[in-house]
Amino acid sequence: MLIVAGPERAIAGSTADLSNLRAPREERNERIVVAGNGEGGRAARDAIPDDVAVTTVDSDPDTHPDVVGDVTEPKTLRQAGAGGRRRSS
């Protein structure tokens, strides 16, 4: 899980640093949940490749997230598709 928070200028600056990271296994995440749909969340969402499904979560319905709720609550994470269990290797 990667959590990115902050103003757009800070996130945009770290996008290049993160672009060459690879997962230690060959599995690829099919969905990314972005917590917050404000300035920082939009910048994070824009940095994610178009072929990756993104679900946005925000407690403010006026930001038009995919899921309205508190991202610290397990129920909200499940609604966003992040509540699954990892398979053991």
Phi, psi and omega in degrees: 000135177239126177246126180237128179218149177139180180290157184305319183297326179286320180291316180300323180291333181266353180301316180297323179296326184271345188294336181261004178289143177233147176292147180290349177240170185276352177295148176241136177294133179266346181215139175239134177257123178258120180272115181101134181239026176272207183302311181293318179296319178295321178295319178296315180299319181292337180276349182275135180304149183297336183274007179252130179289133181238133173241127179261143179232132176207148178280348181259109181296339180291346177273357177059051177284167175290324179231127176266124179167179180269116186293347177276355180265128179305323180299318179295318179297321177297317179299328181277354179092014181253012184265005181289158178265145177285146174282144176279146183275000000 
